[in-house]
Coordinates of C-alpha atoms and ligand atoms in Angstrom, one line a residue:
Chain A
M842 CA 20.5 32.5 -18.9
T843 CA 19.4 31.7 -22.4
S844 CA 18.2 28.3 -23.2
N845 CA 20.0 26.1 -25.6
P846 CA 19.2 27.3 -29.1
A847 CA 19.4 23.9 -30.7
Q848 CA 16.8 22.7 -28.3
S849 CA 14.5 25.6 -28.9
T850 CA 14.4 25.1 -32.6
Q851 CA 13.7 21.5 -32.0
I852 CA 10.8 22.4 -29.8
N853 CA 9.4 24.9 -32.2
R854 CA 9.5 22.3 -34.9
C855 CA 7.6 19.7 -32.9
C856 CA 4.8 22.0 -31.8
D857 CA 4.3 25.1 -33.9
N858 CA 3.3 28.2 -32.0
A859 CA 3.7 26.4 -28.8
F860 CA 4.1 29.2 -26.4
T861 CA 1.9 32.2 -26.0
L862 CA 3.2 33.7 -22.8
G863 CA 3.2 37.3 -23.7
P864 CA 5.2 40.1 -22.1
L865 CA 4.7 40.7 -18.5
Q866 CA 1.9 43.0 -17.8
T867 CA 2.3 43.0 -14.0
G868 CA 4.8 42.1 -11.5
P869 CA 8.3 43.2 -10.8
A870 CA 11.1 42.7 -13.3
C871 CA 12.7 39.4 -13.5
C872 CA 14.9 38.7 -10.5
D873 CA 14.1 41.5 -8.3
P874 CA 16.2 40.5 -5.2
E875 CA 13.2 40.9 -2.9
P876 CA 12.5 37.8 -0.8
V877 CA 9.0 36.3 -1.2
I878 CA 9.7 33.2 0.9
Q879 CA 11.9 33.5 4.0
V880 CA 12.8 30.3 5.6
K881 CA 14.3 30.7 9.0
N882 CA 16.0 27.9 11.0
L883 CA 13.7 25.3 9.5
S884 CA 14.1 21.8 10.9
L885 CA 11.9 18.9 9.8
Q886 CA 11.4 15.5 11.4
Y887 CA 9.6 12.4 10.3
G888 CA 8.8 10.8 13.6
T889 CA 12.2 10.6 15.2
K890 CA 14.2 10.8 12.0
T891 CA 15.5 14.3 11.2
A892 CA 15.3 15.0 7.5
L893 CA 16.3 18.7 7.5
E894 CA 18.3 20.6 10.1
N895 CA 18.4 24.3 10.5
V896 CA 17.9 25.6 7.0
T897 CA 17.8 29.3 6.5
L898 CA 17.2 30.6 3.0
D899 CA 15.5 33.4 1.1
I900 CA 13.7 32.8 -2.2
Y901 CA 13.4 35.9 -4.4
R902 CA 10.5 37.1 -6.3
G903 CA 10.2 36.2 -10.0
C904 CA 13.4 34.2 -9.9
I905 CA 14.1 30.5 -10.5
T906 CA 15.8 28.9 -7.5
A907 CA 17.2 25.4 -8.1
L908 CA 17.6 23.0 -5.3
I909 CA 20.3 20.4 -5.9
G910 CA 22.0 17.8 -3.9
P911 CA 22.2 14.0 -3.6
S912 CA 19.3 11.7 -3.1
G913 CA 17.7 11.7 0.3
C914 CA 19.1 15.1 1.4
G915 CA 15.6 16.5 2.0
K916 CA 14.8 18.5 -1.1
T917 CA 11.3 17.1 -1.5
S918 CA 10.7 17.5 2.2
F919 CA 11.8 21.1 1.9
L920 CA 9.4 21.8 -0.9
S921 CA 6.6 20.1 0.9
A922 CA 7.2 22.3 4.0
L923 CA 6.7 25.4 1.8
N924 CA 3.1 24.6 1.1
R925 CA 2.4 22.7 4.3
L926 CA 1.9 19.5 2.3
I927 CA 3.7 17.8 5.1
D928 CA 0.6 18.2 7.2
L929 CA -0.7 15.2 5.3
I930 CA 2.2 13.0 6.5
P931 CA 1.5 11.5 9.9
G932 CA 4.3 12.1 12.4
C933 CA 6.0 14.9 10.4
K934 CA 6.9 17.9 12.5
V935 CA 8.6 21.2 11.7
Q936 CA 10.5 23.8 13.8
G937 CA 11.5 27.2 12.7
R938 CA 9.6 29.7 10.6
I939 CA 8.6 30.1 7.0
L940 CA 7.4 33.5 6.1
I941 CA 5.6 34.1 2.8
D942 CA 5.1 37.8 2.1
G943 CA 5.9 38.3 5.7
N944 CA 3.2 36.0 7.1
D945 CA 4.2 32.9 9.0
I946 CA 2.5 30.0 7.2
Y947 CA 2.8 27.7 10.3
D948 CA 0.7 30.2 12.2
A949 CA -2.6 28.8 13.5
A950 CA -4.4 31.6 11.8
C951 CA -3.0 30.7 8.3
D952 CA -5.7 29.6 5.8
V953 CA -4.0 26.5 4.4
Q954 CA -6.3 26.2 1.4
A955 CA -5.7 29.8 0.3
L956 CA -2.0 29.3 0.9
R957 CA -1.9 26.2 -1.3
R958 CA -3.9 27.9 -4.0
Q959 CA -1.2 30.6 -4.0
I960 CA 1.5 28.0 -4.3
G961 CA 1.3 25.6 -7.2
M962 CA 3.1 22.3 -7.0
V963 CA 4.3 19.9 -9.6
F964 CA 5.4 16.4 -8.5
Q965 CA 8.2 14.2 -9.6
K966 CA 5.8 11.7 -11.2
P967 CA 2.9 13.2 -13.1
V968 CA -0.3 12.8 -11.3
P969 CA -3.2 13.3 -13.7
F970 CA -6.5 12.6 -12.1
P971 CA -8.5 9.7 -13.5
L972 CA -10.8 12.2 -15.2
S973 CA -11.0 13.8 -18.6
I974 CA -8.3 16.3 -19.6
R975 CA -10.8 19.1 -19.3
R976 CA -12.0 18.0 -15.9
N977 CA -8.5 17.8 -14.6
I978 CA -8.1 21.5 -15.0
A979 CA -11.7 22.5 -14.3
L980 CA -12.1 20.6 -11.1
P981 CA -9.7 22.7 -9.0
L982 CA -11.1 25.8 -10.6
H983 CA -14.6 24.8 -9.6
E984 CA -13.4 24.2 -6.1
H985 CA -12.0 27.7 -5.9
G986 CA -15.3 29.2 -7.0
I987 CA -14.5 29.8 -10.7
K988 CA -17.6 28.1 -12.2
Q989 CA -18.6 30.3 -15.1
R990 CA -18.4 28.0 -18.1
A991 CA -16.9 30.5 -20.5
E992 CA -14.3 31.6 -18.0
V993 CA -13.3 28.1 -17.2
E994 CA -13.0 27.2 -20.9
A995 CA -10.9 30.3 -21.5
I996 CA -8.6 29.5 -18.6
I997 CA -8.2 25.9 -19.8
E998 CA -7.3 27.0 -23.3
Q999 CA -4.9 29.6 -21.9
V1000 CA -3.0 27.3 -19.6
L1001 CA -2.9 24.5 -22.2
R1002 CA -1.4 26.9 -24.7
D1003 CA 1.1 28.1 -22.0
V1004 CA 2.4 24.6 -21.6
G1005 CA 2.4 23.9 -25.3
L1006 CA -0.2 21.2 -25.1
W1007 CA -3.2 22.9 -26.7
H1008 CA -2.4 21.8 -30.3
E1009 CA -1.8 18.3 -29.2
V1010 CA -5.1 17.9 -27.2
C1011 CA -7.5 20.6 -28.3
D1012 CA -9.6 18.0 -30.3
R1013 CA -9.7 15.5 -27.5
L1014 CA -10.3 17.4 -24.3
D1015 CA -12.9 15.0 -23.1
T1016 CA -10.7 11.9 -23.4
A1017 CA -9.1 10.4 -20.3
A1018 CA -6.0 12.2 -19.1
H1019 CA -4.4 8.8 -18.5
S1020 CA -4.3 8.3 -22.3
L1021 CA -1.7 11.1 -22.6
S1022 CA 2.0 10.3 -22.8
G1023 CA 4.1 10.8 -19.7
G1024 CA 5.5 14.1 -21.0
Q1025 CA 2.0 15.3 -21.9
Q1026 CA 0.7 14.3 -18.5
Q1027 CA 3.4 16.3 -16.8
R1028 CA 2.6 19.3 -18.8
L1029 CA -1.0 18.8 -18.0
C1030 CA -0.1 18.8 -14.4
I1031 CA 1.8 22.0 -14.8
A1032 CA -1.1 23.5 -16.6
R1033 CA -3.4 22.5 -13.8
A1034 CA -1.2 24.2 -11.3
L1035 CA -1.0 27.4 -13.5
A1036 CA -4.7 27.5 -13.9
L1037 CA -5.2 28.7 -10.3
S1038 CA -2.7 31.5 -11.2
P1039 CA -0.5 30.9 -8.2
Q1040 CA 2.2 33.3 -7.2
I1041 CA 4.8 30.6 -6.5
L1042 CA 5.5 27.4 -8.3
L1043 CA 7.2 24.4 -6.6
M1044 CA 8.5 21.8 -9.0
D1045 CA 9.9 18.5 -7.8
E1046 CA 12.1 17.1 -10.5
P1047 CA 9.5 17.9 -13.1
C1048 CA 11.6 16.4 -16.0
S1049 CA 12.9 13.3 -14.4
A1050 CA 10.3 11.0 -15.9
L1051 CA 10.5 12.6 -19.4
D1052 CA 12.5 11.9 -22.5
P1053 CA 15.0 14.6 -23.6
I1054 CA 12.6 16.3 -26.1
A1055 CA 9.7 16.5 -23.6
S1056 CA 12.1 17.5 -20.9
G1057 CA 13.4 20.3 -23.2
V1058 CA 9.8 21.4 -23.8
V1059 CA 9.1 21.6 -20.0
E1060 CA 12.5 23.3 -19.4
D1061 CA 11.8 25.9 -22.0
L1062 CA 8.4 26.4 -20.5
I1063 CA 9.9 27.0 -17.0
S1064 CA 12.3 29.5 -18.4
R1065 CA 9.4 31.4 -19.9
L1066 CA 7.6 31.4 -16.6
R1067 CA 10.4 33.4 -15.1
G1068 CA 9.4 36.7 -13.8
R1069 CA 5.8 35.9 -13.8
Y1070 CA 6.1 33.3 -11.1
T1071 CA 8.5 32.6 -8.4
I1072 CA 9.8 29.2 -9.1
V1073 CA 11.6 26.7 -6.9
I1074 CA 12.7 23.7 -8.8
V1075 CA 14.4 20.5 -7.6
T1076 CA 16.6 18.9 -10.2
H1077 CA 19.2 16.3 -10.4
N1078 CA 20.2 17.6 -13.8
L1079 CA 23.0 20.1 -13.0
A1080 CA 23.2 21.2 -16.6
Q1081 CA 19.5 22.0 -16.5
A1082 CA 19.9 23.9 -13.2
R1083 CA 22.7 25.9 -14.7
R1084 CA 20.7 26.7 -17.8
I1085 CA 17.5 27.9 -16.2
A1086 CA 18.1 28.9 -12.6
N1087 CA 19.1 32.3 -11.2
Y1088 CA 19.8 31.0 -7.7
A1089 CA 20.9 27.6 -6.5
A1090 CA 20.8 26.0 -3.1
V1091 CA 22.9 22.9 -2.5
F1092 CA 21.7 20.5 0.2
W1093 CA 23.7 17.7 1.7
V1094 CA 23.2 14.9 4.2
K1095 CA 25.4 15.5 7.3
E1096 CA 25.1 13.3 10.3
R1097 CA 22.0 11.7 8.9
A1098 CA 20.2 15.0 8.5
G1099 CA 19.9 17.2 5.4
E1100 CA 21.5 20.6 5.6
L1101 CA 21.9 23.5 3.3
V1102 CA 25.6 23.8 2.5
E1103 CA 25.6 26.6 0.1
F1104 CA 23.2 29.1 -1.4
G1105 CA 23.9 31.8 -3.9
Q1106 CA 23.6 33.0 -7.5
C1107 CA 23.6 30.0 -9.8
Q1108 CA 26.6 31.2 -11.7
H1109 CA 28.7 31.6 -8.5
I1110 CA 27.7 28.2 -7.3
F1111 CA 28.8 26.5 -10.5
E1112 CA 31.8 28.6 -11.3
T1113 CA 33.3 29.5 -7.9
P1114 CA 31.7 27.2 -5.3
A1115 CA 32.6 28.3 -1.9
H1116 CA 32.1 25.0 -0.2
E1117 CA 34.2 21.9 -1.0
L1118 CA 31.2 19.6 -1.0
T1119 CA 29.6 21.7 -3.6
A1120 CA 32.7 21.7 -5.7
S1121 CA 33.1 17.9 -5.5
Y1122 CA 29.4 17.3 -6.1
I1123 CA 29.4 19.5 -9.3
N1124 CA 32.7 18.0 -10.5
G1125 CA 31.8 14.5 -9.5
I1126 CA 28.7 14.6 -11.7
R1127 CA 30.6 16.2 -14.5
G1128 CA 32.8 13.2 -14.3
Chain M
M247 CA 20.0 -29.4 -12.2
N248 CA 18.3 -27.3 -14.9
K249 CA 16.1 -30.1 -15.8
W250 CA 14.9 -30.5 -12.3
L251 CA 14.0 -26.8 -12.1
L252 CA 12.0 -27.2 -15.3
Y253 CA 10.2 -30.3 -13.8
R254 CA 9.6 -28.5 -10.6
D255 CA 7.9 -25.6 -12.4
S256 CA 5.6 -27.9 -14.3
L257 CA 4.9 -29.9 -11.2
V258 CA 3.8 -26.8 -9.4
Q259 CA 1.7 -25.9 -12.3
W260 CA -0.1 -29.2 -12.3
L261 CA -0.7 -29.1 -8.6
I262 CA -2.3 -25.7 -9.0
Y263 CA -4.5 -26.9 -11.9
L264 CA -5.5 -29.9 -9.7
A265 CA -6.6 -27.6 -6.9
V266 CA -8.6 -25.4 -9.2
L267 CA -10.2 -28.5 -10.7
A268 CA -11.1 -29.8 -7.3
V269 CA -12.7 -26.5 -6.3
S270 CA -14.7 -26.2 -9.5
T271 CA -15.8 -29.8 -9.3
V272 CA -17.4 -29.2 -5.9
F273 CA -19.2 -26.2 -7.3
V274 CA -20.4 -27.9 -10.4
W275 CA -21.5 -31.0 -8.4
I276 CA -23.7 -28.9 -6.1
L277 CA -25.1 -27.1 -9.1
I278 CA -25.9 -30.4 -10.9
D279 CA -27.5 -31.8 -7.8
L280 CA -29.7 -28.8 -7.3
V281 CA -30.8 -28.7 -10.9
R282 CA -31.6 -32.4 -11.0
G283 CA -33.6 -32.2 -7.8
G284 CA -35.3 -28.9 -8.4
V285 CA -35.7 -28.0 -12.0
S286 CA -38.8 -30.1 -12.5
H287 CA -40.6 -28.2 -9.7
L288 CA -39.6 -24.8 -11.0
S289 CA -42.2 -22.7 -12.9
W290 CA -43.5 -19.2 -13.1
D291 CA -46.2 -20.1 -10.7
F292 CA -43.7 -21.4 -8.2
L293 CA -41.9 -18.0 -8.3
T294 CA -45.1 -16.0 -7.8
E295 CA -47.5 -18.0 -5.7
S296 CA -47.5 -18.1 -1.9
P297 CA -46.6 -21.4 -0.2
R298 CA -49.4 -23.7 0.8
D299 CA -49.5 -26.7 3.1
A300 CA -46.3 -25.6 4.9
G301 CA -44.6 -25.1 1.5
R302 CA -45.2 -28.6 0.1
S303 CA -47.2 -27.0 -2.6
G304 CA -47.7 -23.5 -3.9
G305 CA -44.6 -21.3 -4.5
I306 CA -42.2 -18.9 -2.9
G307 CA -43.7 -15.6 -4.0
S308 CA -44.2 -14.2 -0.6
I309 CA -40.9 -15.6 0.5
L310 CA -39.1 -13.7 -2.2
I311 CA -40.9 -10.5 -1.2
S312 CA -39.9 -10.9 2.5
T313 CA -36.4 -11.6 1.5
L314 CA -36.2 -8.5 -0.6
W315 CA -37.7 -6.4 2.2
I316 CA -35.3 -7.7 4.8
L317 CA -32.4 -7.1 2.4
M318 CA -33.6 -3.5 1.8
V319 CA -33.8 -2.8 5.5
A320 CA -30.4 -4.2 6.1
L321 CA -28.7 -2.3 3.4
I322 CA -30.4 1.0 4.2
A323 CA -29.3 0.7 7.8
A324 CA -25.8 -0.6 7.1
L325 CA -24.5 1.2 4.0
P326 CA -24.4 4.8 5.3
L327 CA -22.9 3.7 8.6
A328 CA -20.4 1.3 7.0
W329 CA -19.2 3.7 4.4
T330 CA -18.9 6.7 6.6
T331 CA -16.9 4.5 9.0
A332 CA -14.7 3.4 6.2
V333 CA -14.1 7.0 5.1
L334 CA -13.2 7.9 8.7
L335 CA -10.8 5.0 9.1
A336 CA -9.1 5.4 5.7
E337 CA -9.0 9.2 5.4
F338 CA -9.2 10.9 8.8
V339 CA -7.8 8.6 11.4
P340 CA -4.0 7.7 11.1
A341 CA -3.7 4.0 10.4
A342 CA -1.5 3.5 13.5
S343 CA -3.6 5.5 15.9
R344 CA -5.2 3.8 18.9
F345 CA -8.7 4.8 17.9
G346 CA -8.3 3.3 14.4
I347 CA -6.8 0.1 15.8
A348 CA -9.6 -0.3 18.3
I349 CA -12.3 0.1 15.7
R350 CA -10.6 -2.2 13.3
F351 CA -10.1 -4.8 16.0
S352 CA -13.8 -4.7 17.0
L353 CA -14.9 -5.0 13.4
Q354 CA -12.7 -8.1 13.1
V355 CA -14.2 -9.6 16.1
L356 CA -17.6 -8.8 14.8
A357 CA -16.8 -10.5 11.5
G358 CA -15.8 -13.6 13.3
V359 CA -19.0 -13.9 15.4
P360 CA -21.2 -16.8 14.3
S361 CA -24.4 -15.7 12.8
I362 CA -26.5 -17.6 15.3
V363 CA -25.1 -15.3 18.0
F364 CA -26.2 -12.3 15.9
G365 CA -29.6 -13.9 15.8
L366 CA -29.7 -14.2 19.6
F367 CA -28.5 -10.7 20.0
G368 CA -31.1 -9.4 17.5
N369 CA -33.8 -11.3 19.3
A370 CA -32.8 -9.9 22.7
F371 CA -32.2 -6.4 21.5
F372 CA -34.4 -5.5 18.5
S373 CA -37.3 -8.0 19.1
I374 CA -37.6 -7.9 22.8
Y375 CA -35.8 -4.9 24.2
L376 CA -36.9 -2.4 21.5
G377 CA -40.2 -4.2 21.1
M378 CA -40.1 -4.9 17.4
G379 CA -41.2 -8.5 17.9
F380 CA -40.6 -11.0 15.1
S381 CA -40.5 -8.6 12.2
I382 CA -38.8 -7.7 9.0
L383 CA -37.4 -4.6 10.7
S384 CA -35.9 -6.6 13.5
G385 CA -34.4 -9.2 11.0
G386 CA -33.1 -6.5 8.7
L387 CA -31.4 -4.6 11.5
T388 CA -29.8 -7.8 12.8
L389 CA -28.5 -8.5 9.3
A390 CA -27.2 -4.9 9.1
C391 CA -25.0 -5.5 12.2
M392 CA -23.7 -8.7 10.5
L393 CA -22.9 -6.9 7.2
L394 CA -21.1 -4.0 8.9
P395 CA -17.6 -5.6 9.0
I396 CA -17.7 -6.8 5.4
L397 CA -18.9 -3.4 4.1
V398 CA -16.5 -1.4 6.2
S399 CA -13.4 -3.5 5.4
T400 CA -14.0 -3.7 1.7
A401 CA -14.7 0.0 1.5
E402 CA -11.7 0.9 3.6
A403 CA -9.4 -1.4 1.6
G404 CA -10.8 0.3 -1.6
L405 CA -10.0 3.7 -0.3
R406 CA -6.6 2.8 0.9
A407 CA -5.8 1.4 -2.6
V408 CA -6.4 4.8 -4.1
P409 CA -2.9 6.2 -4.7
Q410 CA -1.7 8.6 -2.1
S411 CA -0.5 10.9 -4.9
Y412 CA -4.1 11.9 -5.5
R413 CA -4.5 13.1 -1.9
L414 CA -1.2 15.0 -2.1
S415 CA -2.1 16.6 -5.5
T416 CA -5.6 17.6 -4.5
A417 CA -4.2 19.1 -1.3
A418 CA -1.5 20.9 -3.2
L419 CA -4.2 22.4 -5.4
G420 CA -5.8 23.8 -2.4
M421 CA -8.8 21.5 -2.6
S422 CA -10.6 20.5 0.6
Q423 CA -10.5 17.0 1.8
T424 CA -14.2 16.7 1.2
A425 CA -13.9 17.8 -2.4
A426 CA -11.1 15.3 -3.0
L427 CA -13.2 12.5 -1.5
V428 CA -16.3 13.3 -3.5
H429 CA -14.7 14.0 -6.8
L430 CA -11.7 11.6 -6.8
L431 CA -11.2 9.2 -4.0
L432 CA -14.7 7.7 -3.7
P433 CA -15.2 7.4 -7.5
A434 CA -11.7 5.8 -7.7
A435 CA -12.8 3.4 -4.9
A436 CA -16.2 2.7 -6.5
P437 CA -15.3 -0.7 -7.8
A438 CA -14.3 -1.8 -4.3
L439 CA -17.5 -0.3 -2.8
A440 CA -19.6 -2.0 -5.4
A441 CA -17.8 -5.3 -4.9
G442 CA -18.3 -5.0 -1.1
L443 CA -21.9 -4.1 -1.5
L444 CA -22.6 -7.2 -3.7
L445 CA -20.6 -9.4 -1.4
G446 CA -22.8 -8.1 1.5
I447 CA -26.0 -8.7 -0.5
G448 CA -24.8 -12.2 -1.2
R449 CA -24.2 -12.8 2.5
A450 CA -27.5 -11.3 3.5
I451 CA -29.7 -13.3 1.2
A452 CA -28.0 -16.6 2.1
E453 CA -28.4 -15.9 5.9
T454 CA -30.5 -18.3 8.0
A455 CA -29.4 -18.4 11.6
A456 CA -29.5 -14.7 12.2
L457 CA -33.1 -14.5 11.0
I458 CA -34.7 -17.5 12.8
F459 CA -35.3 -15.5 16.0
T460 CA -35.7 -12.1 14.5
S461 CA -37.7 -12.0 11.3
G462 CA -39.5 -15.2 12.1
Y463 CA -41.2 -18.0 10.2
V464 CA -44.4 -16.6 9.0
D465 CA -44.7 -17.3 5.2
R466 CA -47.4 -14.9 4.3
T467 CA -46.7 -11.8 2.2
P468 CA -45.7 -9.1 4.8
G469 CA -48.0 -6.1 5.0
S470 CA -45.6 -3.8 6.8
L471 CA -42.1 -3.7 8.2
L472 CA -43.4 -4.8 11.5
D473 CA -44.8 -8.0 10.1
S474 CA -42.9 -11.2 10.3
G475 CA -41.5 -12.5 7.1
R476 CA -39.7 -15.7 6.1
S477 CA -36.5 -15.3 4.1
L478 CA -35.6 -17.7 1.2
A479 CA -32.7 -19.4 3.0
L480 CA -34.9 -19.9 6.1
H481 CA -37.6 -21.4 3.9
I482 CA -35.2 -23.9 2.5
Y483 CA -34.0 -24.8 5.9
D484 CA -37.5 -25.2 7.2
L485 CA -38.6 -27.3 4.2
S486 CA -35.7 -29.7 4.4
M487 CA -35.6 -30.0 8.2
N488 CA -39.2 -29.7 9.4
V489 CA -41.5 -30.5 6.6
P490 CA -41.8 -34.2 5.5
G491 CA -42.3 -34.3 1.7
G492 CA -40.8 -30.8 1.3
D493 CA -37.7 -32.0 -0.6
Q494 CA -38.8 -31.0 -4.0
P495 CA -39.8 -27.4 -3.2
A496 CA -36.7 -27.2 -1.1
Y497 CA -34.5 -28.1 -4.0
A498 CA -36.4 -25.7 -6.3
S499 CA -36.0 -22.9 -3.7
A500 CA -32.3 -23.6 -3.3
L501 CA -31.9 -23.5 -7.1
V502 CA -33.5 -20.0 -7.1
L503 CA -31.2 -18.9 -4.3
V504 CA -28.1 -20.1 -6.0
A505 CA -29.2 -18.6 -9.3
L506 CA -29.7 -15.2 -7.5
L507 CA -26.3 -15.5 -5.9
L508 CA -24.7 -16.3 -9.2
C509 CA -26.4 -13.3 -10.9
I510 CA -25.2 -11.1 -8.1
N511 CA -21.6 -12.3 -8.4
I512 CA -21.5 -12.0 -12.1
L513 CA -22.9 -8.5 -11.8
A514 CA -20.2 -7.7 -9.2
M515 CA -17.5 -8.9 -11.5
K516 CA -18.9 -7.0 -14.5
L517 CA -19.4 -3.8 -12.5
S518 CA -15.8 -3.7 -11.2
Y519 CA -14.4 -4.7 -14.6
D520 CA -16.4 -1.9 -16.4
L521 CA -15.5 0.7 -13.9
Q522 CA -11.9 -0.2 -14.1
R523 CA -11.8 -0.2 -17.8
R524 CA -13.6 3.1 -18.1
R525 CA -10.9 4.4 -15.7
I526 CA -13.7 6.2 -14.0
I527 CA -14.3 9.2 -16.2
L528 CA -17.1 10.8 -14.2
Ligands
ATP351 N1 7.0 10.0 4.6 C1 8.3 9.8 5.1 N2 8.4 9.2 6.3 C2 9.6 9.0 6.8 N3 10.8 9.4 6.3 C3 10.7 10.1 5.1 C4 9.5 10.3 4.5 N4 9.7 11.0 3.3 C5 11.0 11.2 3.3 N5 11.7 10.6 4.4 C6 13.1 10.6 4.7 O1 13.5 12.0 4.7 C7 14.8 12.1 4.0 C8 14.7 13.1 3.0 O2 13.8 12.7 2.0 P1 13.4 13.5 0.7 O3 12.3 12.8 0.0 O4 13.1 14.9 1.1 O5 14.7 13.5 -0.1 P2 15.1 14.1 -1.6 O6 16.2 15.0 -1.4 O7 13.8 14.6 -2.2 O8 15.6 12.8 -2.3 P3 15.4 12.5 -3.9 O9 16.4 13.3 -4.6 O10 15.8 11.0 -4.0 O11 14.0 12.7 -4.3 C9 15.1 10.7 3.5 O12 16.1 10.2 4.3 C10 13.9 9.9 3.6 O13 14.1 8.6 3.9
MG352 MG1 12.6 14.0 -3.9

């Protein structure tokens, strides 16, 4: 799973010393096949419309799991179920169980805010808040009780370096985040999620709004996060999924509801797909 | 065929210009009329002195003070209530729920009630039932009831216009709904809140009918909230309807009122423009 060398040199040229993620101090080795998230018979409805039907899936610690499949098959809904973001959508119901570290997150006793702090999420469209770059990262930190100025500043610098944005913005941290380019905004959003040091990172097509270079930067970043975070990424870019993911899950719409058709190691999915839908999807996109 | 399309476009354009012209003409006409009738009577003394001889001479000093007091009472009573209701409707109650629909419906009805009816209600409830008599308090509270629908609906619309992605993002970052409101949603809706506030102030200082039976006619400077006080719009009404020879001061007072309203509107526009341009870095 090495990233494309041509792309890496390009990235290194455009922002020198971009990445500072050091070696792993803690955590298990990359791709320990130990499930962190266990999804059991998950069904999800919007009102009367079923978006997901009976999905069972394990997500392994430290690995990158790619969710692929055609538009509208419920990938975003699946991600939003993992951090209970669907609670915000009126009329959305789930059945089945999702266990994170063995605890059912739809249990009444579950502390949703603590859960979401543990699970970072990056949306398809970058959502910088209408605040300064610094405040964008500091605000959630303050909310979680990290208020010491020096500590906050250190975290801001650390995460901005992690996403390769530090050199681009270090002299204008107090300008509006909206003045950043789309790619920079998306990296800021990733940095904001990383600042809370989550255990799991959910990414919903993080590169879809980006140009190839910015997309390469983000992709490289995601690869570097492997092992330190458990990452679930939705992508329509199959080449990208193939480059960065360890596991892949293929979703499909059957009888108006999204279903999981195949889950396995990325290599197997791409080279020896077991399901004909997977094969045709992969080949179809390849053209 | 193509030529006709071209003509049609310019025809529509001309019609729009014509409509705009008609509207502005009415406004300018009123303004010219007011200035011609009132500017000679206007002076610093007119703005500061109390009215004498039923307003035929003297000024409008005490009237301005009463107006301000009534406005203050109305805003202090209405704003917290209206904005919390708006937050409730926009953030906590699903738009399609029965409760939300019921509140919205009653506010719409309230918005359509003629102000004289508010006046009668205020008289019966605040002045008589609660024993406030003809007073600034009674008038201010009546105005507050009248302002509620405007303040609630502008604030709710402002909050609803804030992108849903902010709510999802803050929630995904584990922030509480209160934190999201305080730090992001309310600041982002601030231009709308300000615009609604100024709209409300405009409505309030131009109000006559709701105040006749509540804050009363007395044109002395009020000593407390329980004194009666005459508002500017009511003063104009009284001068022009009940006081022979009151035309000149009526014109001058109307000029002051319109000038106030203009200032408030310009302020509203500037405020929302500034806030938008700054993109609310708070
Ligand atoms: N808020 C909502 N209310 C009602 N239906 C919804 C809502 N969000 C999604 N859906 C429906 O649920 C289904 C799955 O949507 P979802 O957004 O999860 O698809 P997706 O796989 O992420 O698609 P894409 O690749 O285009 O992002 C779709 O049929 C969609 O119409
Ligand atoms: Mg999606």
